Amino acid sequence: MLCYMKVVRLSRSLIICLCFLPIVANAQTVEKHNSELDRLSSWFRKNPPAANGSNVKARWEKTRALDTYGFQLSDIAWSIYHKNWKANPSAAVDLEKANPILYYLSKATEQSAAEIRSTKVTRGAVIWKLYNMGYIVKTKDACFALDLNQRGSEQLADVLDFAVVSHIHGDHNNIIFLDAMIAAGKKVYTPFYKKGTLIDTTREFNFGEVNVRFTTNMQADVPVIVAQINCGPLANNYTIYHIGDARLLDKLNPSRHINLFILHIENAINTVQSVARVKPDITVYDHVMELGHAVNKWRWSYQYTYNKIKNLDPAKSWVLTWGERLEVGK
């Protein structure tokens, strides 16, 4: 599992092999694991967080498998996979076929992408959880992305109206995707990407009924934008508050009631104080199993996340897995 820690003095080719050794050694074993993960993905989609919190224990228990498979992938292996998104897409696909957690992520992304294209929204909003703190939201008037960052993201540029990237860090930011958005004539809002609209102060934009209000924050010395998105009257003004990796508590100042607060589980900002300040209906605790982080540093597991929030109201404290969707605001 921790192959990276043991091969730092070996050749790069051997590192690549050993990073995947526990899971590519037996093709039948890989197929068995992938079948298990298919069933797990289906279970999560059929069992979203209950409004009364009644299924939190079952969901918690199911995430143990995601932690097990997630920790089998080193950050070095993820880096190789990530570089191949552009350099050698077929190699990236091969890695997805060989590695269960990459298989799970790719299948979740593909299923969500198909749904995003086919789903027609006349009332309310539909929210898809993609990866890390990545989301796509679709309403009657707009379809937009928040911190979208996984292989193939650029293929959704044609169906998206705009994209928001909270900050420049590579686990939230996908330049391939942003360039595709600009090439398609779509709006991109970030604090760093000069081809798009730079946000360095409070600003508002409208997309039909959808109102987007940006404020600024920081992660240490890195500028972060906070997105407050009101999905409009036909979604009962359902409002999402996505703060990325923002750390300044006193700058979390939503201008209206927040229905869904998307909050980093561990980012030098007090989670309890953040929720108390924002006062949302629901908080999604996020940035879980970020595969680009070393397994022994900043790779926060589902078990860590659930343990941290176990004393909070389960009806208001949710943890989503990749590929899950929520229908809200009806």
PDB file of N, CA and C in Angstrom, residues 30-46 65-66 69 96 100-108 110-111 322:
ATOM      1  N   VAL A  30      -8.378  -7.971 -10.020  1.00  0.00           N
ATOM      2  CA  VAL A  30      -8.801  -6.631 -10.386  1.00  0.00           C
ATOM      3  C   VAL A  30     -10.263  -6.633 -10.806  1.00  0.00           C
ATOM      4  N   GLU A  31     -10.655  -7.605 -11.628  1.00  0.00           N
ATOM      5  CA  GLU A  31     -12.044  -7.699 -12.075  1.00  0.00           C
ATOM      6  C   GLU A  31     -12.993  -7.890 -10.898  1.00  0.00           C
ATOM      7  N   LYS A  32     -12.568  -8.691  -9.937  1.00  0.00           N
ATOM      8  CA  LYS A  32     -13.379  -8.910  -8.736  1.00  0.00           C
ATOM      9  C   LYS A  32     -13.538  -7.614  -7.959  1.00  0.00           C
ATOM     10  N   HIS A  33     -12.439  -6.877  -7.792  1.00  0.00           N
ATOM     11  CA  HIS A  33     -12.501  -5.611  -7.077  1.00  0.00           C
ATOM     12  C   HIS A  33     -13.396  -4.617  -7.812  1.00  0.00           C
ATOM     13  N   ASN A  34     -13.265  -4.548  -9.129  1.00  0.00           N
ATOM     14  CA  ASN A  34     -14.068  -3.607  -9.900  1.00  0.00           C
ATOM     15  C   ASN A  34     -15.556  -3.925  -9.808  1.00  0.00           C
ATOM     16  N   SER A  35     -15.897  -5.202  -9.793  1.00  0.00           N
ATOM     17  CA  SER A  35     -17.300  -5.598  -9.635  1.00  0.00           C
ATOM     18  C   SER A  35     -17.825  -5.170  -8.268  1.00  0.00           C
ATOM     19  N   GLU A  36     -16.979  -5.325  -7.257  1.00  0.00           N
ATOM     20  CA  GLU A  36     -17.367  -4.879  -5.913  1.00  0.00           C
ATOM     21  C   GLU A  36     -17.616  -3.370  -5.893  1.00  0.00           C
ATOM     22  N   LEU A  37     -16.769  -2.637  -6.573  1.00  0.00           N
ATOM     23  CA  LEU A  37     -16.910  -1.187  -6.593  1.00  0.00           C
ATOM     24  C   LEU A  37     -18.116  -0.744  -7.419  1.00  0.00           C
ATOM     25  N   ASP A  38     -18.453  -1.487  -8.469  1.00  0.00           N
ATOM     26  CA  ASP A  38     -19.677  -1.198  -9.218  1.00  0.00           C
ATOM     27  C   ASP A  38     -20.898  -1.311  -8.299  1.00  0.00           C
ATOM     28  N   ARG A  39     -20.925  -2.361  -7.504  1.00  0.00           N
ATOM     29  CA  ARG A  39     -22.042  -2.552  -6.565  1.00  0.00           C
ATOM     30  C   ARG A  39     -22.056  -1.444  -5.520  1.00  0.00           C
ATOM     31  N   LEU A  40     -20.884  -1.044  -5.071  1.00  0.00           N
ATOM     32  CA  LEU A  40     -20.792   0.003  -4.062  1.00  0.00           C
ATOM     33  C   LEU A  40     -21.294   1.339  -4.619  1.00  0.00           C
ATOM     34  N   SER A  41     -20.878   1.669  -5.830  1.00  0.00           N
ATOM     35  CA  SER A  41     -21.336   2.901  -6.465  1.00  0.00           C
ATOM     36  C   SER A  41     -22.848   2.910  -6.616  1.00  0.00           C
ATOM     37  N   SER A  42     -23.395   1.782  -7.040  1.00  0.00           N
ATOM     38  CA  SER A  42     -24.850   1.672  -7.199  1.00  0.00           C
ATOM     39  C   SER A  42     -25.547   1.854  -5.859  1.00  0.00           C
ATOM     40  N   TRP A  43     -24.973   1.300  -4.802  1.00  0.00           N
ATOM     41  CA  TRP A  43     -25.594   1.422  -3.466  1.00  0.00           C
ATOM     42  C   TRP A  43     -25.643   2.885  -3.037  1.00  0.00           C
ATOM     43  N   PHE A  44     -24.548   3.604  -3.216  1.00  0.00           N
ATOM     44  CA  PHE A  44     -24.539   5.010  -2.802  1.00  0.00           C
ATOM     45  C   PHE A  44     -25.551   5.828  -3.592  1.00  0.00           C
ATOM     46  N   ARG A  45     -25.675   5.550  -4.876  1.00  0.00           N
ATOM     47  CA  ARG A  45     -26.639   6.297  -5.682  1.00  0.00           C
ATOM     48  C   ARG A  45     -28.081   6.004  -5.255  1.00  0.00           C
ATOM     49  N   LYS A  46     -28.319   4.803  -4.794  1.00  0.00           N
ATOM     50  CA  LYS A  46     -29.670   4.434  -4.357  1.00  0.00           C
ATOM     51  C   LYS A  46     -29.939   4.845  -2.912  1.00  0.00           C
ATOM     52  N   ALA A  65     -14.602   0.627   2.360  1.00  0.00           N
ATOM     53  CA  ALA A  65     -14.009   0.033   1.151  1.00  0.00           C
ATOM     54  C   ALA A  65     -13.331   1.101   0.302  1.00  0.00           C
ATOM     55  N   LEU A  66     -13.936   2.291   0.204  1.00  0.00           N
ATOM     56  CA  LEU A  66     -13.320   3.366  -0.573  1.00  0.00           C
ATOM     57  C   LEU A  66     -11.996   3.796   0.049  1.00  0.00           C
ATOM     58  N   TYR A  69      -9.330   0.954  -0.825  1.00  0.00           N
ATOM     59  CA  TYR A  69      -8.840   1.050  -2.202  1.00  0.00           C
ATOM     60  C   TYR A  69      -8.099   2.359  -2.444  1.00  0.00           C
ATOM     61  N   GLU A  96      -6.796   3.273 -15.367  1.00  0.00           N
ATOM     62  CA  GLU A  96      -8.133   3.164 -14.780  1.00  0.00           C
ATOM     63  C   GLU A  96      -8.619   1.720 -14.793  1.00  0.00           C
ATOM     64  N   PRO A 100      -8.346  -0.255  -9.055  1.00  0.00           N
ATOM     65  CA  PRO A 100      -9.747  -0.153  -8.639  1.00  0.00           C
ATOM     66  C   PRO A 100     -10.223   1.246  -8.287  1.00  0.00           C
ATOM     67  N   ILE A 101      -9.433   2.040  -7.557  1.00  0.00           N
ATOM     68  CA  ILE A 101      -9.950   3.350  -7.154  1.00  0.00           C
ATOM     69  C   ILE A 101     -10.035   4.296  -8.355  1.00  0.00           C
ATOM     70  N   LEU A 102      -9.113   4.167  -9.314  1.00  0.00           N
ATOM     71  CA  LEU A 102      -9.211   4.961 -10.542  1.00  0.00           C
ATOM     72  C   LEU A 102     -10.377   4.472 -11.399  1.00  0.00           C
ATOM     73  N   TYR A 103     -10.602   3.183 -11.376  1.00  0.00           N
ATOM     74  CA  TYR A 103     -11.766   2.624 -12.073  1.00  0.00           C
ATOM     75  C   TYR A 103     -13.051   3.205 -11.497  1.00  0.00           C
ATOM     76  N   TYR A 104     -13.143   3.235 -10.168  1.00  0.00           N
ATOM     77  CA  TYR A 104     -14.336   3.768  -9.499  1.00  0.00           C
ATOM     78  C   TYR A 104     -14.553   5.228  -9.881  1.00  0.00           C
ATOM     79  N   LEU A 105     -13.475   6.013  -9.850  1.00  0.00           N
ATOM     80  CA  LEU A 105     -13.580   7.425 -10.179  1.00  0.00           C
ATOM     81  C   LEU A 105     -14.001   7.623 -11.635  1.00  0.00           C
ATOM     82  N   SER A 106     -13.389   6.884 -12.548  1.00  0.00           N
ATOM     83  CA  SER A 106     -13.709   7.062 -13.963  1.00  0.00           C
ATOM     84  C   SER A 106     -15.143   6.650 -14.272  1.00  0.00           C
ATOM     85  N   LYS A 107     -15.602   5.566 -13.662  1.00  0.00           N
ATOM     86  CA  LYS A 107     -16.985   5.123 -13.891  1.00  0.00           C
ATOM     87  C   LYS A 107     -17.978   6.138 -13.325  1.00  0.00           C
ATOM     88  N   ALA A 108     -17.673   6.657 -12.142  1.00  0.00           N
ATOM     89  CA  ALA A 108     -18.548   7.665 -11.533  1.00  0.00           C
ATOM     90  C   ALA A 108     -18.610   8.907 -12.405  1.00  0.00           C
ATOM     91  N   GLU A 110     -18.018   9.098 -15.723  1.00  0.00           N
ATOM     92  CA  GLU A 110     -18.727   8.788 -16.969  1.00  0.00           C
ATOM     93  C   GLU A 110     -20.238   8.767 -16.760  1.00  0.00           C
ATOM     94  N   GLN A 111     -20.679   8.134 -15.684  1.00  0.00           N
ATOM     95  CA  GLN A 111     -22.112   8.061 -15.419  1.00  0.00           C
ATOM     96  C   GLN A 111     -22.680   9.449 -15.163  1.00  0.00           C
ATOM     97  N   TRP A 322     -18.014  10.068  -4.759  1.00  0.00           N
ATOM     98  CA  TRP A 322     -17.916  10.433  -6.165  1.00  0.00           C
ATOM     99  C   TRP A 322     -19.083   9.847  -6.961  1.00  0.00           C
TER     100      TRP A 322
END
